[in-house]
PDB file of C-alpha atoms in Angstrom:
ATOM      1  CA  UNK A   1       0.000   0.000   0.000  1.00 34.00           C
ATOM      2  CA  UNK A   2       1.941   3.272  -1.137  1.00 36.00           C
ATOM      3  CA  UNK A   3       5.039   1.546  -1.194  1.00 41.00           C
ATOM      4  CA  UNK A   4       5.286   1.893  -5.093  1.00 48.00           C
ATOM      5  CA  UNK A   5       5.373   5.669  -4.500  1.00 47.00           C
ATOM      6  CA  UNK A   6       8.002   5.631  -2.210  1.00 49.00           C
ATOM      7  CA  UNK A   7       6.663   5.546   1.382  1.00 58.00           C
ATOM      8  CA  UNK A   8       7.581   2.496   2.635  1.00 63.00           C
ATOM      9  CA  UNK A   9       3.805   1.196   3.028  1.00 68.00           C
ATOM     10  CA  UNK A  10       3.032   3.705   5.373  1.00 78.00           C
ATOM     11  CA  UNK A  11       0.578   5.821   3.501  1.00 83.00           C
ATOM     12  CA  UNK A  12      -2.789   3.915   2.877  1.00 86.00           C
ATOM     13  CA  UNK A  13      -4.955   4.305  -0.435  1.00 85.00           C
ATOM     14  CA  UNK A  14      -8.038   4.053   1.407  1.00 88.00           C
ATOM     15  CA  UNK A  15     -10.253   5.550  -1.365  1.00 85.00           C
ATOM     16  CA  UNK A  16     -13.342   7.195  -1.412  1.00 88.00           C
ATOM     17  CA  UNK A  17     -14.694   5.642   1.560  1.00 91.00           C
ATOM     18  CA  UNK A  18     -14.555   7.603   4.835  1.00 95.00           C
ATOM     19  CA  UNK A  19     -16.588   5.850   7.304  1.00 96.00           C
ATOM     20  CA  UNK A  20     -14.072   3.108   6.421  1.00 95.00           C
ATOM     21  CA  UNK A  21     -11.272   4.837   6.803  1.00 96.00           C
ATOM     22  CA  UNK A  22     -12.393   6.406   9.836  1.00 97.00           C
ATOM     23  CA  UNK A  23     -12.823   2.990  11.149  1.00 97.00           C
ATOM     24  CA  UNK A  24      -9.738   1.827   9.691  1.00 95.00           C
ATOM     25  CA  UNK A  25      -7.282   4.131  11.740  1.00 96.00           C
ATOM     26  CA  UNK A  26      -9.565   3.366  14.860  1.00 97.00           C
ATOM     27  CA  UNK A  27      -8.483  -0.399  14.469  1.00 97.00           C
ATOM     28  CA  UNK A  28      -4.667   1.049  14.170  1.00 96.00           C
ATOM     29  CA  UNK A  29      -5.049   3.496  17.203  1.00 97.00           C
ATOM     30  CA  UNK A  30      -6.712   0.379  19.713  1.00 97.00           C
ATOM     31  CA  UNK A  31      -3.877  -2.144  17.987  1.00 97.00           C
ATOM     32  CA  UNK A  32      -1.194   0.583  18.959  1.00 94.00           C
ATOM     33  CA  UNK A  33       2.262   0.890  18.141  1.00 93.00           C
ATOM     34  CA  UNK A  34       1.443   3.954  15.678  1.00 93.00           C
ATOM     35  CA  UNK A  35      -0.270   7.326  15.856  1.00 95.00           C
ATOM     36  CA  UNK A  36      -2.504   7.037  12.524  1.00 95.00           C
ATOM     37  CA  UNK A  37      -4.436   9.851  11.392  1.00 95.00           C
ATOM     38  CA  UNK A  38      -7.030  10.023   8.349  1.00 96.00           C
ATOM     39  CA  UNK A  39      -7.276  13.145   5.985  1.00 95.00           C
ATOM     40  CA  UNK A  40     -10.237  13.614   3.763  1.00 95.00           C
ATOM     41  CA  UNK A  41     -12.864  17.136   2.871  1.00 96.00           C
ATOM     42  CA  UNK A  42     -14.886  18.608   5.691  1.00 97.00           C
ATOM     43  CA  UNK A  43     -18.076  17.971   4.329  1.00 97.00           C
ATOM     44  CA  UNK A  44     -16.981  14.051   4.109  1.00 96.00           C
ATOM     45  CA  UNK A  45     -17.374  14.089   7.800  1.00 97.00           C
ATOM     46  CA  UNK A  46     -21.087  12.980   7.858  1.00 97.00           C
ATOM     47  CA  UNK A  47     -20.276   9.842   6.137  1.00 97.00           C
ATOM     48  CA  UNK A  48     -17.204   9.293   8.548  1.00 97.00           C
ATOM     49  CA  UNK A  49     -19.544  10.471  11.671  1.00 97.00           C
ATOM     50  CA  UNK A  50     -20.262   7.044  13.016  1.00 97.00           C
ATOM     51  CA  UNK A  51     -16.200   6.184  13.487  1.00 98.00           C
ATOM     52  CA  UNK A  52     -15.436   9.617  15.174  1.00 98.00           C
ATOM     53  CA  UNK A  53     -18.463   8.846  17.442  1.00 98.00           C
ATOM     54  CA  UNK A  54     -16.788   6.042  17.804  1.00 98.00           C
ATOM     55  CA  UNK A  55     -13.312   7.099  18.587  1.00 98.00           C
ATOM     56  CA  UNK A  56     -14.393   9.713  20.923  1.00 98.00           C
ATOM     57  CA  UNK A  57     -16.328   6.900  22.609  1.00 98.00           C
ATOM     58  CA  UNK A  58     -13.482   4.233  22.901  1.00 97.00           C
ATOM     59  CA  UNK A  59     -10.731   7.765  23.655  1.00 97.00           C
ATOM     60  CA  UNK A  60      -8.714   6.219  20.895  1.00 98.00           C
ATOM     61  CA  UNK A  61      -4.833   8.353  20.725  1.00 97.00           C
ATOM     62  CA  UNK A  62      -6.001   9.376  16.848  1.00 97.00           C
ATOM     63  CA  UNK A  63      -5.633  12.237  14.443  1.00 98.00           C
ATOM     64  CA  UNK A  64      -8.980  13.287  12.350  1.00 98.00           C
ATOM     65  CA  UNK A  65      -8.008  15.750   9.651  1.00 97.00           C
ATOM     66  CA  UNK A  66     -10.766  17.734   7.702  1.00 97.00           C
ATOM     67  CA  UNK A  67      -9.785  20.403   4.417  1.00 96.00           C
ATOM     68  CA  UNK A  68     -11.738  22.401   2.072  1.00 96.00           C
ATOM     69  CA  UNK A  69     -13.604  23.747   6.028  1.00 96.00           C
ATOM     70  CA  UNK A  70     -15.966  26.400   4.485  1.00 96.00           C
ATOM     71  CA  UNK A  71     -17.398  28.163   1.360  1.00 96.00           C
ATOM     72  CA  UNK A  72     -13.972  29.086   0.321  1.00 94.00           C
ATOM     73  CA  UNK A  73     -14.357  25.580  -1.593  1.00 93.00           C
ATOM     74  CA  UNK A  74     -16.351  27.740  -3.915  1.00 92.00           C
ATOM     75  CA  UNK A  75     -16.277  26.159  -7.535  1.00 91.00           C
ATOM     76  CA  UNK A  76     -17.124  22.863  -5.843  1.00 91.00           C
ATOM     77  CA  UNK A  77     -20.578  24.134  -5.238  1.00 94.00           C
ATOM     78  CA  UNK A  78     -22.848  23.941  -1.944  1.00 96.00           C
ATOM     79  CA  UNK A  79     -22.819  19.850  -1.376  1.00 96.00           C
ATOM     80  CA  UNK A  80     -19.148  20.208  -1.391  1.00 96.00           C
ATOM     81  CA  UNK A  81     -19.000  23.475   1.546  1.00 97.00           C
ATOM     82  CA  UNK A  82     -19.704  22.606   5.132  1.00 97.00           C
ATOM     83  CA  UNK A  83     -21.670  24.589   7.382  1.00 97.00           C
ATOM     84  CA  UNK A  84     -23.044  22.568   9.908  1.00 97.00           C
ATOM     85  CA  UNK A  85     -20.561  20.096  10.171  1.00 97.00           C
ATOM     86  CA  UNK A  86     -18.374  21.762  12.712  1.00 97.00           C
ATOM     87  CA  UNK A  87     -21.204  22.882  15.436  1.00 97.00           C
ATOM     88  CA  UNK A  88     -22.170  19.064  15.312  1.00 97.00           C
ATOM     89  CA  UNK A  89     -18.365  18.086  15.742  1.00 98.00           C
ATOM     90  CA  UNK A  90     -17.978  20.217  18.481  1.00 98.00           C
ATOM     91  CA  UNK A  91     -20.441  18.380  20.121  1.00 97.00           C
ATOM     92  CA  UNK A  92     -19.316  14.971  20.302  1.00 98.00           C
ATOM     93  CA  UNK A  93     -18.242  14.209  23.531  1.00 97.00           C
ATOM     94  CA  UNK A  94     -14.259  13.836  24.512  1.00 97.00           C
ATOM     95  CA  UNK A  95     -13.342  14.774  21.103  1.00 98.00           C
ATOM     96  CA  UNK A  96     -10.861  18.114  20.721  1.00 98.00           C
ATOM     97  CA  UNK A  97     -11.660  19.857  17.512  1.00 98.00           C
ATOM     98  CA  UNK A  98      -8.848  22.714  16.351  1.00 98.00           C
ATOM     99  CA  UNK A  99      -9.512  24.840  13.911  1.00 98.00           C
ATOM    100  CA  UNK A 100      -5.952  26.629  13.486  1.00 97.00           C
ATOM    101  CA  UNK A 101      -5.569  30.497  11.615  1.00 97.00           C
ATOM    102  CA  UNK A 102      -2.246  30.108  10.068  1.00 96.00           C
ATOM    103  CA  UNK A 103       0.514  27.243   9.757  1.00 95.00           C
ATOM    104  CA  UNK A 104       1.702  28.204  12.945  1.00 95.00           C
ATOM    105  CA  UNK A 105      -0.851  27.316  14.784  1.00 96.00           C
ATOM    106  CA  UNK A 106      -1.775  24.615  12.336  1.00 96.00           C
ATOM    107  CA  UNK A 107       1.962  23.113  14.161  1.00 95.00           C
ATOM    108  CA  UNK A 108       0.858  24.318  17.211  1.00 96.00           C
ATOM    109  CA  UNK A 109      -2.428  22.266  16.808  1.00 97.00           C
ATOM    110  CA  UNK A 110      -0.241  18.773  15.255  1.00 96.00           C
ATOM    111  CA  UNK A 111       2.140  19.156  18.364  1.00 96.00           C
ATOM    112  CA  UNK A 112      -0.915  18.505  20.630  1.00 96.00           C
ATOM    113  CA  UNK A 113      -3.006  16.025  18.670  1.00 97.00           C
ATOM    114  CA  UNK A 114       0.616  13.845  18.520  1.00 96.00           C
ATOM    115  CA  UNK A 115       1.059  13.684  22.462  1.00 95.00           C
ATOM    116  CA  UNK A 116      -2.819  14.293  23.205  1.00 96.00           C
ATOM    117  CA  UNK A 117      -3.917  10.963  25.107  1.00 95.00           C
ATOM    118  CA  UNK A 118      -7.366  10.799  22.905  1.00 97.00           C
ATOM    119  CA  UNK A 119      -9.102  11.742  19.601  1.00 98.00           C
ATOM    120  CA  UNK A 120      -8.548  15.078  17.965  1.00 98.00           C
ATOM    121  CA  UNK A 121      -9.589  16.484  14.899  1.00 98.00           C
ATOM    122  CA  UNK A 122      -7.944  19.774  13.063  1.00 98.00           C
ATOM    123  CA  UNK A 123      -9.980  21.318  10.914  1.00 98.00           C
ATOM    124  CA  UNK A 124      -7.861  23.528   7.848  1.00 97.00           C
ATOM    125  CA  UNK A 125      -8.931  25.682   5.138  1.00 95.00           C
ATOM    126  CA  UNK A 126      -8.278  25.305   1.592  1.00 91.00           C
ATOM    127  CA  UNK A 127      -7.912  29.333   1.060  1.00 90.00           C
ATOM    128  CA  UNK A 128      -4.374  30.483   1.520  1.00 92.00           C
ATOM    129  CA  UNK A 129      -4.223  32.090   4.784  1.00 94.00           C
ATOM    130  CA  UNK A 130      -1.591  35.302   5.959  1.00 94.00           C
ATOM    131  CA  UNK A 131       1.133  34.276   8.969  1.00 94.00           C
ATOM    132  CA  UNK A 132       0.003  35.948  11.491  1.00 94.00           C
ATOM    133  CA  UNK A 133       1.802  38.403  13.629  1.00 91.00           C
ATOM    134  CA  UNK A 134       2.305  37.367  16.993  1.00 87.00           C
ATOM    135  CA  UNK A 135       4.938  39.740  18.332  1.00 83.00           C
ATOM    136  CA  UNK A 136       2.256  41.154  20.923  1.00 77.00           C
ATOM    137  CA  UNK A 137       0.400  38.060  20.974  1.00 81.00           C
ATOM    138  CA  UNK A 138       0.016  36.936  25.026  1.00 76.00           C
ATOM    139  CA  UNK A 139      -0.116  33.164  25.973  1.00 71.00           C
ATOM    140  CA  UNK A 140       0.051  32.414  22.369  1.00 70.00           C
ATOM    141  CA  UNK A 141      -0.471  28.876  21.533  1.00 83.00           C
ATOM    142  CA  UNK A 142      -3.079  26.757  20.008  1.00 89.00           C
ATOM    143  CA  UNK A 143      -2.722  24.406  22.701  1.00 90.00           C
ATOM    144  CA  UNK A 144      -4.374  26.433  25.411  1.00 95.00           C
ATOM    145  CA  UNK A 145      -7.667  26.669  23.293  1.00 97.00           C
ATOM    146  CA  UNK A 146      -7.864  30.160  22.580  1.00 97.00           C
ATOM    147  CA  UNK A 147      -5.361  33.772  23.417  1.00 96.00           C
ATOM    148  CA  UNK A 148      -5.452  37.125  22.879  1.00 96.00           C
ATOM    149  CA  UNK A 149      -3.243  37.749  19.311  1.00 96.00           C
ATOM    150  CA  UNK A 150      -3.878  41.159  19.406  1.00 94.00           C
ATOM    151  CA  UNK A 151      -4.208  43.320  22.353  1.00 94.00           C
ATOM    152  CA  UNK A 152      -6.033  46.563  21.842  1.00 93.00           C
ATOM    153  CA  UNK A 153      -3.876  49.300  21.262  1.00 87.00           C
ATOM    154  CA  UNK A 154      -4.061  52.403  24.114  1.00 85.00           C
ATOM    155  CA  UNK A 155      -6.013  50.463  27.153  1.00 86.00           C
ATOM    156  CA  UNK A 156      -8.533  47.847  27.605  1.00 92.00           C
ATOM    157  CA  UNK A 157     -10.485  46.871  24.777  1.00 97.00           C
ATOM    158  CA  UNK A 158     -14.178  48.862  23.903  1.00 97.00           C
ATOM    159  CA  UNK A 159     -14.577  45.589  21.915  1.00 98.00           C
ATOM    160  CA  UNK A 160     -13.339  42.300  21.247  1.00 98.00           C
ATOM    161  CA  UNK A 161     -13.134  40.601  18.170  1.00 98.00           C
ATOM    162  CA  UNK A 162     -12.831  36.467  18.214  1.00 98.00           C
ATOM    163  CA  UNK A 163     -12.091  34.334  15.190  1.00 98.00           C
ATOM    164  CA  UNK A 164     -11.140  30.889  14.270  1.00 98.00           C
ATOM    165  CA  UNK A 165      -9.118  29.418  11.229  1.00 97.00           C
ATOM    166  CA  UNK A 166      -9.243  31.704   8.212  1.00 97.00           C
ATOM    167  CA  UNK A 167     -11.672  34.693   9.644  1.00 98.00           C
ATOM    168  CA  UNK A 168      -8.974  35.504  12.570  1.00 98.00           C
ATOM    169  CA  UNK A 169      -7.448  37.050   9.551  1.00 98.00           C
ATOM    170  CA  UNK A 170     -10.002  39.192   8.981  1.00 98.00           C
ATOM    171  CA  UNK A 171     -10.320  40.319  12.465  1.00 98.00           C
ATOM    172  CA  UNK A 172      -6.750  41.179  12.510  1.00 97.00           C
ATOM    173  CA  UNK A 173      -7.744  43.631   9.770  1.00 97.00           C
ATOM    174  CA  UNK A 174     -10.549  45.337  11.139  1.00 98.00           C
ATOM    175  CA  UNK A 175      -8.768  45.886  14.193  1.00 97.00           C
ATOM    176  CA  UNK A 176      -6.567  48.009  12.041  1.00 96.00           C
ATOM    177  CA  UNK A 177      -9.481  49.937  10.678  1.00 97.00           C
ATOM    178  CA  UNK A 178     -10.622  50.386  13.889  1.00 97.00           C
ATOM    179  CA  UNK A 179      -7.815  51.688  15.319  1.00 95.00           C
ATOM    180  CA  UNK A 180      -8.098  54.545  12.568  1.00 95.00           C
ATOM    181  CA  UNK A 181     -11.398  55.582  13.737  1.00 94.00           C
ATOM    182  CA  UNK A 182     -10.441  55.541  17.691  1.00 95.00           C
ATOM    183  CA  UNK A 183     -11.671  52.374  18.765  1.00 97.00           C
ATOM    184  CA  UNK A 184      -9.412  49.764  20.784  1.00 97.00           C
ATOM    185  CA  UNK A 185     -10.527  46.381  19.814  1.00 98.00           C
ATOM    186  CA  UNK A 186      -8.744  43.229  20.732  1.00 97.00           C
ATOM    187  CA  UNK A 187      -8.423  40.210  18.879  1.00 97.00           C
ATOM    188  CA  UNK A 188      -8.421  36.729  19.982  1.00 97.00           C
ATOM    189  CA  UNK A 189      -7.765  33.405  18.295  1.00 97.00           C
ATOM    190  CA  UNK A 190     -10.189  30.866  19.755  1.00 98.00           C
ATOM    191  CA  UNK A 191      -8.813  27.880  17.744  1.00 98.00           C
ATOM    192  CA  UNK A 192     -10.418  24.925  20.432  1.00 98.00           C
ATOM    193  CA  UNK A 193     -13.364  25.478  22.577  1.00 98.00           C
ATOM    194  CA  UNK A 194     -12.632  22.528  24.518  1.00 98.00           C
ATOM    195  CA  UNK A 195      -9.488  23.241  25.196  1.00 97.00           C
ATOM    196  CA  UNK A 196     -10.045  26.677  26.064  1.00 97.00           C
ATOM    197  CA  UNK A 197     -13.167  25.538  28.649  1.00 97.00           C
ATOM    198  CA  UNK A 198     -10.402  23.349  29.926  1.00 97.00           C
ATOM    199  CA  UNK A 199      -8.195  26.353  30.941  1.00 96.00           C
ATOM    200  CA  UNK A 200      -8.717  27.836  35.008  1.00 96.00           C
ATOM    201  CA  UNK A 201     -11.079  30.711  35.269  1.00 97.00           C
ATOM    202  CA  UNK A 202      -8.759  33.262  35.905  1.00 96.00           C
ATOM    203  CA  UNK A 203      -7.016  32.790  32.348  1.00 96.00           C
ATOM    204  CA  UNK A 204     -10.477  32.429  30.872  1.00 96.00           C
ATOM    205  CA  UNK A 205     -11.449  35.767  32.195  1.00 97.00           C
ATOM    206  CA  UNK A 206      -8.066  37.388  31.069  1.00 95.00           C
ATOM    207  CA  UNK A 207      -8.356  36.854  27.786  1.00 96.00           C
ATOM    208  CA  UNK A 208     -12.720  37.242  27.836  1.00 97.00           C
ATOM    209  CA  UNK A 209     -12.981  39.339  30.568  1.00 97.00           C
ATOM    210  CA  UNK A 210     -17.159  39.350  31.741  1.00 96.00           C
ATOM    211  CA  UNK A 211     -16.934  43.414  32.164  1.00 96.00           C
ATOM    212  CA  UNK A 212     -15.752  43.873  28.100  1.00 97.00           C
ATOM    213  CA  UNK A 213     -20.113  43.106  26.395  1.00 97.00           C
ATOM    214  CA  UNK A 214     -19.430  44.481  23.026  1.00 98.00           C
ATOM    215  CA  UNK A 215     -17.975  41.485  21.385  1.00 98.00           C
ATOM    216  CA  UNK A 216     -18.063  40.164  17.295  1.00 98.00           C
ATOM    217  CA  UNK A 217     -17.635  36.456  16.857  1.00 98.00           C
ATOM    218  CA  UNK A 218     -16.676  35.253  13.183  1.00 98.00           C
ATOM    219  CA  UNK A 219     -16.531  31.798  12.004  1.00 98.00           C
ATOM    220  CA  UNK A 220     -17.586  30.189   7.993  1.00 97.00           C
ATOM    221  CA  UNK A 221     -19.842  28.061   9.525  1.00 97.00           C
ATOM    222  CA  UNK A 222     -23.089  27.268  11.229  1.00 98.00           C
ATOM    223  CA  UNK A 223     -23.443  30.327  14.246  1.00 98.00           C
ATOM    224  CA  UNK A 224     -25.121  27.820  17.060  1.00 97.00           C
ATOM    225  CA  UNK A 225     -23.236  27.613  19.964  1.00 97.00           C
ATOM    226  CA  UNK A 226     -21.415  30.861  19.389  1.00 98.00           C
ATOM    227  CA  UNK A 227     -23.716  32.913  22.013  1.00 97.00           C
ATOM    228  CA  UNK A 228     -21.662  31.537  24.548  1.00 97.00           C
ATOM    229  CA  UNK A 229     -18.721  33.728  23.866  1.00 98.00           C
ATOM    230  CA  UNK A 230     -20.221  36.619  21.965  1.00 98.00           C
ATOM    231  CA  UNK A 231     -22.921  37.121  25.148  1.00 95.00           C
ATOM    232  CA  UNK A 232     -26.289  38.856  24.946  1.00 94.00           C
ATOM    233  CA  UNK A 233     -24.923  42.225  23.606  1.00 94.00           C
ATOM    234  CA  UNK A 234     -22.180  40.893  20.745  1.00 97.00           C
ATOM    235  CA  UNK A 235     -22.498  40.519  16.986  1.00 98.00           C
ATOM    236  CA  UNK A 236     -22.170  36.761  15.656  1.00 98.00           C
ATOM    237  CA  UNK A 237     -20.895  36.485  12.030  1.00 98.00           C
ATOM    238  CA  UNK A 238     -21.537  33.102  10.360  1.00 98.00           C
ATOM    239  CA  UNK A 239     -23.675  31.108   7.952  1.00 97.00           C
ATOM    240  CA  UNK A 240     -26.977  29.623   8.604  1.00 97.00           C
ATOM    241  CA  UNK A 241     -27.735  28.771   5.644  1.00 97.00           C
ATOM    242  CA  UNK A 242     -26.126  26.835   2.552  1.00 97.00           C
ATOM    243  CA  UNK A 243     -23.722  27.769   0.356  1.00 96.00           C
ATOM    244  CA  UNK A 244     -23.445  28.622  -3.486  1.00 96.00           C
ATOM    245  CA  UNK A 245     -21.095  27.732  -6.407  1.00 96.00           C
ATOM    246  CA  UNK A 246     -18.621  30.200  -7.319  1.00 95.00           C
ATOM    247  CA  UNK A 247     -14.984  31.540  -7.268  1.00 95.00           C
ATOM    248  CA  UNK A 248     -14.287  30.954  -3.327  1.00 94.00           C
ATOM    249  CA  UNK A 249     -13.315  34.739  -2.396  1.00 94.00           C
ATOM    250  CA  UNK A 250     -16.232  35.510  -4.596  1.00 95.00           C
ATOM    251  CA  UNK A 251     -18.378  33.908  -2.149  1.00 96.00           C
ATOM    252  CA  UNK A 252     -16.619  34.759   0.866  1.00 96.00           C
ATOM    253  CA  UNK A 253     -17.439  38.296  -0.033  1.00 96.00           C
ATOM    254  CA  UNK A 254     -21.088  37.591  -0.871  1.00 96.00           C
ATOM    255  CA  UNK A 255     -21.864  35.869   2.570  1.00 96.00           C
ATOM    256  CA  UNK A 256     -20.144  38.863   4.338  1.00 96.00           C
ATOM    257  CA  UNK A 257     -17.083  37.267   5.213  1.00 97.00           C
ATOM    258  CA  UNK A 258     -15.060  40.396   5.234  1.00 98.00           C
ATOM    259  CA  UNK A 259     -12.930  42.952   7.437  1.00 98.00           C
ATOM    260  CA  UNK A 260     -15.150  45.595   6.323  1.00 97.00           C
ATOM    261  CA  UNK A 261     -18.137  43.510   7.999  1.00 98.00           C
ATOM    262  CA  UNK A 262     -16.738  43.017  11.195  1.00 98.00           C
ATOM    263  CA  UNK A 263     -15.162  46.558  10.962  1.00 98.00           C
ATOM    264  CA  UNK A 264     -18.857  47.921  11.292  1.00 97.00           C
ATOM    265  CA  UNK A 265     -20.459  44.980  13.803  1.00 98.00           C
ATOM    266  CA  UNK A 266     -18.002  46.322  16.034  1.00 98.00           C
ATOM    267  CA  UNK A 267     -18.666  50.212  14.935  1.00 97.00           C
ATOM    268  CA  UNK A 268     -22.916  48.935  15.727  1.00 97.00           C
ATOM    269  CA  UNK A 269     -22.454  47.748  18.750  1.00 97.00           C
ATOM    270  CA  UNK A 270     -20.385  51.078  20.360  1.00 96.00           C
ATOM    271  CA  UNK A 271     -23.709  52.662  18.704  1.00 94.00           C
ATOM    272  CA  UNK A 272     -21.766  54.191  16.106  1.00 86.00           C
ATOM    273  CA  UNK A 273     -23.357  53.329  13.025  1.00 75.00           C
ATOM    274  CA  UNK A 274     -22.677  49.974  11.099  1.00 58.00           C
ATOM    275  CA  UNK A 275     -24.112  46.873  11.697  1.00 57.00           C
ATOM    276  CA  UNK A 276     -27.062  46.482  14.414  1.00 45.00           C
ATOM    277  CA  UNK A 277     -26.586  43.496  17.375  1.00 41.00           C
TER     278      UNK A 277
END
C-alpha cells in the first residue's frame, strides 16, 4: 500500500470511503504501536460520523483531519461546503476539535493532537491564509484553546473581536481599521473550545474578561453555539444557511465574510453606526 510511491507502506490508499477509513485508523489506534491519522474534505465528515463517534467513545490516541472547512471551496458548489458540520463536531463528547488560523498554529495544533492521550480532529482551510503576527500576541499557543493575538492598542479593549481558522485574519484587519477611527478592539484566536473551557477561570477571564459586552464572533460556519462567547450584547458572524457555487473569495465576499463587515459589527455595537446586534 503506497510503497510503489516511495513511502515504505506507510501511507494507505483508502479511497473514497470515509466511514471506512475512519474505522480503519480506529483499528490502528486500539492495535497501537502507531499514531494514525485520516485526511479527507470537511463535508466528508457525515459519512465518517459514526467512526469519530466512535473514537471519541473508545478515547482512541487518533488524528482526524478535515480540508476544504468552508465556502472558500467555492467552484465545488454547496454539497461540497460545510456549514453545519463543525457545530455538530464540536459536540461529540471527549473529542478536541482545532480549527488553526495560520501554519503556525496549524503546528501548534499537530504538536498537541501527537502527544494528546485521545481523539482530535484539526480542521484547515483550503484558502491560503496570511502568517500571522504574533509579536504582541500573550499566551500564544493553540494548545491552550484560545489567546489574545492582538491586544487593543491604548487600554482595555471597547470591543473584542474572536475568530477561528481563516476569519482571525479578517479580524486582525478590522482591528486596524478600527484603530483609525479611535476604537481599541482586541483580537483573539479561539482555535479549540474545549481546550479553552479546559483552561482555570482566571485565564479564561483574562483573555474574555465578563466586564468587556461588546464582542463580534466570526466563524464560515453554522453560528449555534457561538452565544456563549459573543454574550447577549455581541455581533455573531456566520452562515446559517447553505452555500453557493462560485470563485471561493467571490463567495466569501457575498456571505459577508469580510474585514469591512466586522469593521462595522463592532462600529454597531459602540452605537456608532454599522451593523445592528
Amino acid at each position: 500500500v503506497g510503497g510503489e510511491w516511495g513511502f515504505a507502506g506507510r501511507n494507505v490508499a483508502f479511497g473514497v470511503r470515509e466511514h471506512a477509513m475512519g474505522a480503519a485508523v480506529n483499528g490502528m489506534a486500539a492495535h497501537g504501536g502507531v499514531l494514525p491519522f485520516s485526511a479527507t474534505f470537511m463535508v466528508f465528515s457525515d459519512y465518517m460520523k459514526p467512526s469519530i463517534r466512535l473514537g471519541a467513545l473508545s478515547q482512541l490516541r487518533v488524528i482526524y483531519v478535515f480540508t476544504h472547512d468552508s465556502i472558500g471551496v467555492g467552484e465545488d458548489g454547496p454539497t461540497h461546503e460545510p456549514v453545519e458540520q463543525m457545530a455538530g463536531l464540536r459536540a461529540i463528547p471527549g473529542l478536541t476539535l482545532l480549527r488553526p488560523a495560520d501554519p503556525t498554529e496549524t503546528a501548534e495544533a499537530w504538536a498537541f493532537a501527537a502527544t494528546h492521550n485521545g481523539p482530535s480532529l484539526i480542521v484547515l482551510t483550503r484558502q491560503n491564509v496570511p502568517h500571522l503576527d504574533r509579536t504582541n500576541a500573550k499566551d500564544a499557543g493553540a494548545a491552550r484553546g484560545g489567546y489574545i493575538l492582538a491586544e487593543a492598542a491604548g487600554g482595555a479593549p471597547d470591543v473584542i473581536l474572536i475568530g477561528t481558522g481563516s476569519e482571525v485574519a479578517l479580524c486582525v484587519q478590522a482591528r486596524e481599521k478600527l484603530a483609525g477611527q479611535g476604537v481599541k478592539a482586541r483580537v483573539v484566536s479561539l482555535p479549540s473550545w474545549e481546550l479553552f473551557e479546559k483552561q482555570d477561570a482566571r485565564y479564561r477571564e483574562s483573555v474574555l474578561p465578563k466586564g468587556v459586552r461588546k464582542r463580534v464572533t466570526v466563524e464560515a460556519g453554522a453560528t449555534l453555539g457561538w452565544s456563549r462567547y459573543a454574550g447577549d450584547e455581541g455581533v455573531i458572524i456566520g452562515l446559517d444557511r447553505f452555500g453557493a457555487s462560485g470563485p471561493g473569495g467571490e463567495l466569501l465576499q457575498h456571505f459577508g465574510f469580510t474585514a469591512d463587515r466586522v469593521t462595522a459589527a463592532a462600529l454597531g455595537l459602540l452605537g456608532r453606526g454599522g451593523e445592528a446586534a
